[in-house]
Structure formats: structure tokens, C-alpha cells
Coordinates of C-alpha atoms in Angstrom, one line a residue:
X25 CA 10.1 178.0 146.9
X26 CA 8.0 177.4 150.1
X27 CA 6.2 180.7 150.9
X28 CA 4.1 179.4 153.9
X29 CA 4.6 176.3 156.1
X30 CA 2.1 175.4 158.6
X31 CA 2.2 172.4 160.9
X32 CA -1.5 171.5 160.7
X33 CA -1.8 168.4 162.6
X34 CA 0.4 166.0 164.5
X35 CA -0.4 163.0 162.4
X36 CA -0.5 162.1 158.6
X37 CA -2.9 164.1 156.3
X38 CA -4.4 161.6 154.0
X39 CA -6.0 164.2 151.6
X40 CA -7.3 167.7 151.7
X41 CA -9.4 170.2 149.6
X42 CA -10.0 174.0 149.7
X43 CA -13.3 176.2 149.5
X44 CA -13.5 178.7 146.7
X45 CA -11.6 181.7 148.3
X46 CA -9.0 179.4 149.9
X47 CA -10.0 180.7 153.5
X48 CA -10.8 177.2 154.5
X49 CA -9.3 173.8 154.1
X50 CA -10.8 170.4 154.9
X51 CA -8.4 167.6 155.8
X52 CA -8.6 164.0 156.8
X53 CA -6.1 163.2 159.8
X54 CA -5.8 159.7 158.7
X55 CA -9.0 158.5 160.5
X56 CA -12.8 158.6 160.2
X57 CA -13.0 162.3 160.9
X58 CA -13.1 165.3 158.4
X59 CA -11.6 168.5 160.0
X60 CA -12.3 171.8 158.5
X61 CA -9.8 174.7 159.5
X62 CA -10.3 178.4 158.9
X63 CA -7.5 180.9 158.5
X64 CA -7.3 183.4 161.4
X65 CA -4.6 185.9 161.8
X66 CA -2.2 183.9 159.7
X67 CA -2.8 180.6 161.4
X68 CA -5.2 177.8 160.7
X69 CA -7.8 177.2 163.5
X70 CA -10.1 174.1 163.8
X71 CA -13.6 175.3 162.9
X72 CA -15.6 172.0 162.2
X73 CA -15.2 168.2 162.8
X74 CA -17.4 166.0 160.7
X75 CA -17.9 162.6 162.1
X76 CA -20.4 160.7 159.8
X77 CA -17.9 158.1 158.4
X78 CA -17.2 154.9 160.5
X79 CA -13.7 154.2 158.8
X80 CA -10.8 156.2 157.4
X81 CA -11.7 159.0 155.1
X82 CA -9.9 158.2 151.8
X83 CA -11.0 161.2 149.6
X84 CA -12.7 164.5 149.5
X85 CA -13.5 167.4 147.2
X86 CA -15.1 171.0 147.8
X87 CA -17.2 172.4 145.0
X88 CA -16.3 176.0 144.5
X89 CA -19.5 177.4 143.2
X90 CA -22.2 175.3 145.1
X91 CA -20.0 175.2 148.3
X92 CA -20.7 171.5 148.7
X93 CA -18.3 169.1 150.2
X94 CA -18.2 165.5 149.1
X95 CA -16.1 162.9 151.1
X96 CA -15.7 159.1 150.8
X97 CA -14.2 156.4 152.9
X98 CA -13.3 152.9 153.6
X99 CA -16.6 152.3 155.1
X100 CA -17.9 152.1 151.5
X101 CA -19.9 155.2 152.0
X102 CA -19.8 158.7 150.4
X103 CA -21.6 161.8 151.8
X104 CA -22.4 165.2 150.3
X105 CA -22.2 168.0 152.9
X106 CA -24.0 171.2 153.0
X107 CA -23.5 174.0 155.2
X108 CA -26.6 175.3 157.1
X109 CA -25.2 176.8 160.2
X110 CA -23.7 173.3 160.8
X111 CA -22.6 171.0 158.2
X112 CA -25.3 168.3 157.3
X113 CA -24.5 165.1 155.3
X114 CA -26.7 163.6 152.5
X115 CA -26.0 159.9 151.9
X116 CA -25.0 158.8 148.4
X117 CA -26.3 155.5 147.2
X118 CA -22.8 154.0 145.9
X119 CA -23.8 150.2 145.7
X120 CA -20.3 149.1 146.2
X121 CA -18.8 146.2 148.4
X122 CA -15.3 147.6 148.9
X123 CA -13.7 150.8 150.1
X124 CA -14.2 154.0 148.3
X125 CA -10.7 155.4 147.6
X126 CA -11.1 158.7 145.8
X127 CA -13.7 161.3 144.7
X128 CA -13.8 164.2 142.4
X129 CA -16.6 166.8 141.4
X130 CA -17.1 167.4 137.8
X131 CA -16.2 170.9 136.5
X132 CA -20.0 171.9 136.2
X133 CA -20.6 170.4 139.8
X134 CA -23.7 168.6 138.6
X135 CA -22.3 165.1 139.3
X136 CA -19.2 163.6 140.9
X137 CA -17.1 160.4 140.4
X138 CA -16.1 158.0 143.2
X139 CA -13.4 155.4 142.7
X140 CA -13.3 152.1 144.8
X141 CA -11.7 149.0 145.5
X142 CA -14.8 147.4 144.0
X143 CA -13.0 147.7 140.5
X144 CA -15.5 150.3 139.5
X145 CA -16.1 154.1 139.2
X146 CA -19.5 155.3 140.4
X147 CA -20.8 158.4 138.6
X148 CA -23.2 160.2 141.0
X149 CA -25.9 162.7 140.3
X150 CA -28.7 164.1 142.4
X151 CA -32.3 162.8 142.0
X152 CA -34.8 165.3 142.8
X153 CA -37.8 162.9 143.1
X154 CA -36.2 161.0 145.8
X155 CA -34.0 163.7 147.2
X156 CA -30.7 161.7 147.3
X157 CA -27.7 161.0 145.2
X158 CA -27.7 158.0 143.0
X159 CA -24.8 156.4 141.2
X160 CA -24.3 154.6 137.8
X161 CA -21.2 152.3 137.5
X162 CA -18.3 152.1 135.1
X163 CA -16.8 148.6 135.6
X164 CA -15.3 146.9 132.4
X165 CA -12.2 146.5 131.8
X166 CA -11.0 147.8 135.2
X167 CA -9.3 144.8 136.8
X168 CA -8.3 146.4 140.3
X169 CA -8.6 149.2 142.7
X170 CA -9.2 152.7 141.3
X171 CA -6.6 154.9 142.9
X172 CA -7.2 158.3 141.2
X173 CA -9.5 160.3 139.2
X174 CA -9.5 163.5 137.1
X175 CA -12.4 165.2 135.1
X176 CA -11.9 166.4 131.4
X177 CA -12.9 170.0 131.0
X178 CA -15.8 169.1 128.9
X179 CA -17.5 167.6 132.1
X180 CA -18.1 164.2 130.2
X181 CA -14.8 162.3 130.1
X182 CA -13.0 161.0 133.1
X183 CA -9.5 159.7 133.7
X184 CA -8.5 157.1 136.2
X185 CA -5.4 155.4 137.5
X186 CA -5.5 151.9 138.8
X187 CA -3.5 149.3 140.7
X188 CA -3.7 147.1 137.6
X189 CA -0.8 149.2 136.3
X190 CA -3.1 151.1 133.7
X191 CA -4.4 154.6 133.2
X192 CA -7.7 154.8 131.3
X193 CA -10.1 157.5 130.0
X194 CA -13.9 156.9 130.1
X195 CA -17.0 158.6 129.1
X196 CA -19.1 159.5 132.1
X197 CA -22.0 161.0 130.0
X198 CA -25.4 160.9 131.9
X199 CA -28.3 161.5 129.5
X200 CA -30.6 163.2 131.9
X201 CA -27.8 165.4 133.4
X202 CA -25.5 166.3 130.5
X203 CA -26.0 168.0 127.3
X204 CA -25.0 165.9 124.2
X205 CA -21.1 166.2 124.1
X206 CA -19.2 167.2 121.0
X207 CA -16.5 164.8 119.8
X208 CA -13.0 165.3 121.1
X209 CA -9.5 164.0 120.3
X210 CA -10.2 161.2 122.6
X211 CA -13.1 159.9 120.4
X212 CA -16.7 160.4 119.4
X213 CA -18.7 157.6 120.9
X214 CA -19.4 158.9 124.6
X215 CA -22.1 156.6 125.9
X216 CA -21.7 156.1 129.8
X217 CA -18.9 153.6 130.4
X218 CA -17.3 153.7 127.0
X219 CA -13.5 153.0 127.2
X220 CA -12.0 155.9 125.1
X221 CA -8.3 155.0 125.8
X222 CA -6.4 152.7 127.8
X223 CA -2.5 153.1 128.6
X224 CA 0.0 150.7 130.1
X225 CA 3.7 151.6 131.1
X226 CA 5.5 152.8 128.0
X227 CA 8.9 151.7 129.5
X228 CA 9.8 148.1 128.5
X229 CA 10.1 145.7 131.6
X230 CA 8.5 148.4 133.7
X231 CA 5.1 148.9 135.4
X232 CA 3.5 150.0 138.9
X233 CA 0.4 151.2 140.4
X234 CA -0.9 154.4 138.6
X235 CA -1.1 156.7 141.7
X236 CA -2.5 159.8 140.1
X237 CA -3.6 161.2 136.9
X238 CA -4.3 164.8 135.6
X239 CA -5.7 166.4 132.6
X240 CA -3.9 169.5 131.0
X241 CA -6.1 172.7 131.1
X242 CA -7.1 172.0 127.3
X243 CA -7.9 168.4 128.0
X244 CA -5.8 167.1 125.1
X245 CA -3.0 165.8 127.4
X246 CA -3.0 163.4 130.3
X247 CA -0.2 162.9 132.6
X248 CA 0.2 160.2 135.3
X249 CA 2.7 158.9 137.8
X250 CA 3.2 155.3 138.8
X251 CA 5.0 153.4 141.4
X252 CA 7.8 152.5 139.2
X253 CA 9.1 156.2 139.4
X254 CA 7.8 156.8 135.9
X255 CA 6.3 160.1 134.8
X256 CA 4.1 159.8 131.6
X257 CA 2.3 162.1 129.4
X258 CA 0.0 161.3 126.4
X259 CA -0.8 164.0 123.8
X260 CA -3.9 162.7 122.2
X261 CA -3.8 165.4 119.4
X262 CA -0.5 163.9 118.2
X263 CA -1.4 160.5 119.2
X264 CA 2.0 160.2 121.1
X265 CA 3.0 158.8 124.6
X266 CA 6.1 160.1 126.1
X267 CA 7.9 159.2 129.5
X268 CA 10.8 160.0 131.9
X269 CA 12.2 157.2 134.0
X270 CA 13.4 158.9 137.2
X271 CA 15.9 157.9 139.9
X272 CA 13.7 159.4 142.6
X273 CA 11.4 157.6 145.0
X274 CA 7.9 157.0 143.6
X275 CA 5.6 159.9 142.9
X276 CA 2.0 159.6 144.2
X277 CA 0.6 163.1 143.1
X278 CA 0.5 165.1 139.8
X279 CA -1.0 168.3 138.8
X280 CA -0.9 170.3 135.5
X281 CA -0.4 173.9 136.2
X282 CA -0.2 175.0 132.5
X283 CA -0.5 173.2 128.9
X284 CA 3.2 172.4 129.0
X285 CA 4.0 172.1 132.7
X286 CA 3.0 170.0 135.6
X287 CA 4.1 169.2 139.1
X288 CA 4.9 165.8 140.8
X289 CA 5.3 164.9 144.3
X290 CA 5.5 161.8 146.5
X291 CA 7.8 159.7 148.7
X292 CA 10.8 161.9 148.0
X293 CA 9.3 164.7 150.1
X294 CA 9.7 167.3 147.5
X295 CA 7.5 168.8 144.7
X296 CA 9.3 168.8 141.2
X297 CA 8.4 170.4 137.9
X298 CA 8.3 168.6 134.6
X299 CA 7.9 169.9 131.2
X300 CA 6.1 168.4 128.3
X301 CA 7.0 170.0 125.0
X302 CA 7.2 168.7 121.4
X303 CA 5.9 165.4 122.6
X304 CA 8.9 165.0 125.1
X305 CA 8.7 164.9 128.9
X306 CA 11.8 166.4 130.7
X307 CA 12.5 167.2 134.3
X308 CA 12.6 171.1 134.8
X309 CA 13.4 171.8 138.4
X310 CA 12.6 171.2 142.1
X311 CA 10.6 173.8 143.9
X312 CA 13.2 173.9 146.6
X313 CA 16.8 173.4 147.0
X314 CA 17.4 170.2 149.2
X315 CA 19.8 170.9 152.1
X316 CA 21.9 168.2 153.9
X317 CA 20.5 166.1 156.7
X318 CA 21.1 167.9 160.1
X319 CA 21.5 166.1 163.5
X320 CA 18.6 167.2 165.7
X321 CA 20.3 166.4 169.1
X322 CA 18.3 164.8 172.1
X323 CA 14.7 164.5 172.5
X324 CA 12.1 165.0 175.3
X325 CA 9.8 162.2 176.1
X326 CA 6.8 164.0 174.4
X327 CA 9.1 164.8 171.3
X328 CA 9.6 161.1 170.9
X329 CA 5.9 160.4 170.6
X330 CA 5.5 163.2 168.2
X331 CA 8.3 161.8 166.1
X332 CA 6.7 158.3 166.2
X333 CA 3.5 159.8 164.8
X334 CA 5.3 162.0 162.0
X335 CA 8.2 159.9 161.0
X336 CA 7.7 156.3 162.6
X337 CA 11.0 156.9 164.6
X338 CA 11.7 157.7 168.2
X339 CA 15.2 158.5 167.6
X340 CA 16.6 162.1 166.9
X341 CA 19.2 161.1 164.4
X342 CA 18.7 163.4 161.5
X343 CA 16.4 166.2 160.0
X344 CA 15.6 166.0 156.3
X345 CA 16.9 169.0 154.1
X346 CA 13.3 169.2 152.6
X347 CA 10.4 171.4 153.9
X348 CA 8.2 168.3 154.2
X349 CA 9.9 165.8 156.6
X350 CA 7.9 162.8 155.1
X351 CA 6.1 161.9 152.0
X352 CA 3.7 164.3 150.3
X353 CA 0.2 162.8 149.7
X354 CA -1.4 165.4 147.5
X355 CA -0.9 168.6 145.3
X356 CA -3.7 171.3 144.8
X357 CA -3.9 174.5 143.2
X358 CA -3.9 177.4 145.8
X359 CA -3.8 180.6 143.6
X360 CA -4.6 180.9 139.9
X361 CA -4.7 184.1 137.8
X362 CA -4.1 183.7 134.0
X363 CA -1.5 181.0 135.2
X364 CA -1.2 178.9 138.3
X365 CA 0.8 181.1 140.7
X366 CA 0.8 179.0 144.0
X367 CA 0.2 175.3 144.8
X368 CA -0.3 173.6 148.1
X369 CA 1.0 170.3 149.3
X370 CA 0.1 168.1 152.4
X371 CA 1.9 165.1 153.7
X372 CA 2.5 162.3 156.1
X373 CA 4.2 164.8 158.5
X374 CA 1.1 166.7 159.0
X375 CA 2.4 169.8 157.3
X376 CA 0.5 172.2 154.9
X377 CA 3.1 174.0 152.6
X378 CA 2.1 176.8 150.1
X379 CA 4.7 176.9 147.1
X380 CA 5.4 179.6 144.6
X381 CA 5.6 178.2 141.1

């Protein structure tokens, strides 16, 4: 159920991230800018605009403890931003020749990972001697663009989803940064770049870009969604892979909210709950009841331009029966106590929606 709906911007929202207490949100309005909004009187007001990137910002993440914001973009650069009255960027030496597509802070916030079209993952950490962020690369056996990343709770393992139809788990251990890790159900050998596991589509005759990956709170399960409308979960403790072939449009985002439940969303414009129990994946429910499409009547000239931005259509034929009027691009945790209570979604329609789970 949607508890808050905010029309944040007039165009698509590529990605977003929150500060620690959820009083501020950073978004990419599908261009080279990063906009930071602050909540004032129940509404979101633009507070800062970060302009360091030359091309479209593809990913961002906000470290809750250190309050550092990391962004990456199609200009092949990443920046770590710190707030000193104004946001100041620090350049990251990525050493890539293709667009940076996604970025994620590690749980301890002492390093972050950047996925790219250069068929690699850059594991970045701060070098005090030179006062900059340097990177080490994970390359083999990645054969195409890295579309998504998620860290294991142990701060060492990292999962990635790629456009070569595969999900993988690597070791991102850096000797001078991390303590020696203990063995997990994913394996014992954890040198940097070691491939722990690799997964392809478990459905016969199926396959698609792996749009998003998500570890469970324990780190023993990994969920992913792909462009063939497949929802998959591997339970590494029981060494089992289970999946659900849906009839919905492809999902592009997934997020575990407990050890058994996770949310997915995408081109269908609604978030849906799935459950993984006894090594089986099953659809649970949608977070909203879809209504019928409604005729919106005539449009004024300005409204036509707004519709062209949001829905790529200038006609006023129908309004979707969902809260989001176009595809959802990202899911994030908004409020968490003992369990996740609320999640947030942003989409191509420029909306920010807070959902009660």
C-alpha cells in the first residue's frame, strides 16, 4: 500500500539514494546532474545540485555513517562527495574505458564497488599517502556490461548481475583494507577477484540480462531478476537454485526485506512481493491493488509536453491503474526496525513513492 506519493521531477529518475535518517534524497534526473532534495513541511525541496559529471549519472550510493555520497556516470568517472558547507567532489581513479553503470558502498563503508561497460568491477579504497581513491579490478570471467551490484554482509563478497545473462559472486578482499575473512557457505578462498559462484538462467530455453541482484540479511541467499521475466533465488546453504517464471513485464529491481521475503519491480509499474521458503520461490502479493485504466480527457498544451516527458505520449487516452504511471527503476529500504517496514521506489514517471510492507 502506498503511504506517500511525491511527484519529484518532470522527467525520469534514473537512480536514487538516501541519507542516514531519510530526511534527504539524492536523485539523477536522467542527465549529468545529481539533485539533492530535503524534506520540508511534508514536501521535498531542492537543496543542492552537483554538476561534476559530463554525461548521464548512472548510479549513486550514500554512506549512512560517514555521510559520503558516491556517484558514477557514462563519462567513465566516479566521484566521492563530502559535505563541507557545500558538497565537494574527490576523483576516483577507475581506469576504465567504458561507462560506469552502478556503484555501491560496502557495509563498513571503507571501500565501494563500481560496475562498468568495460566488463569489470572496480573495487575502490582510499589511499591516504596520495589523498585519492584508487581501484583494483575484477575482470575474468565477466563477458559483458555489469548492470548491478550488492555486497555480502561480511564486507568481502560481492554479487553482480551482467548483460551476459549471468549472476556471479566474487571475492573483493583487499589485504591492506580488510581483516582476514572467515570462510562462508560461498567458499573459503577469498583472494581478490576469485569467482566464488556463477549462475545462469535455471529455466530451460530461457535467459536475459540480469538487471538486479540482492543478498538476504544473512548473506546465505542471493536473489536476482532478469529480462526474461524470471525471478530466481539461490540458497547456498542447501546448494539449491529455485525460480518463478512470471507472466509480467520484466522486473529490473529486487530487494530482500527479510530472510524469506523480497520485493521486485520494473516495467509493470508496480512492486510485488515474493517468498522463498523450503527452497521454493512463490509469488506472494502486489503492494497495491491495480485499478482499471481511466480516460483522462483533453489536455492543455503544457500538459502534452509533460506527458511526452513522463510517458512518451502526447495523447490523453488513459491513466494506468497503478501509483507509478511508468516503469519503476529502483527499490530502496526506507524504514527498518526489527524488520523492514517501508520501502521507496522511483520511476520513469518522476515519482517517489513510499510503500508500507
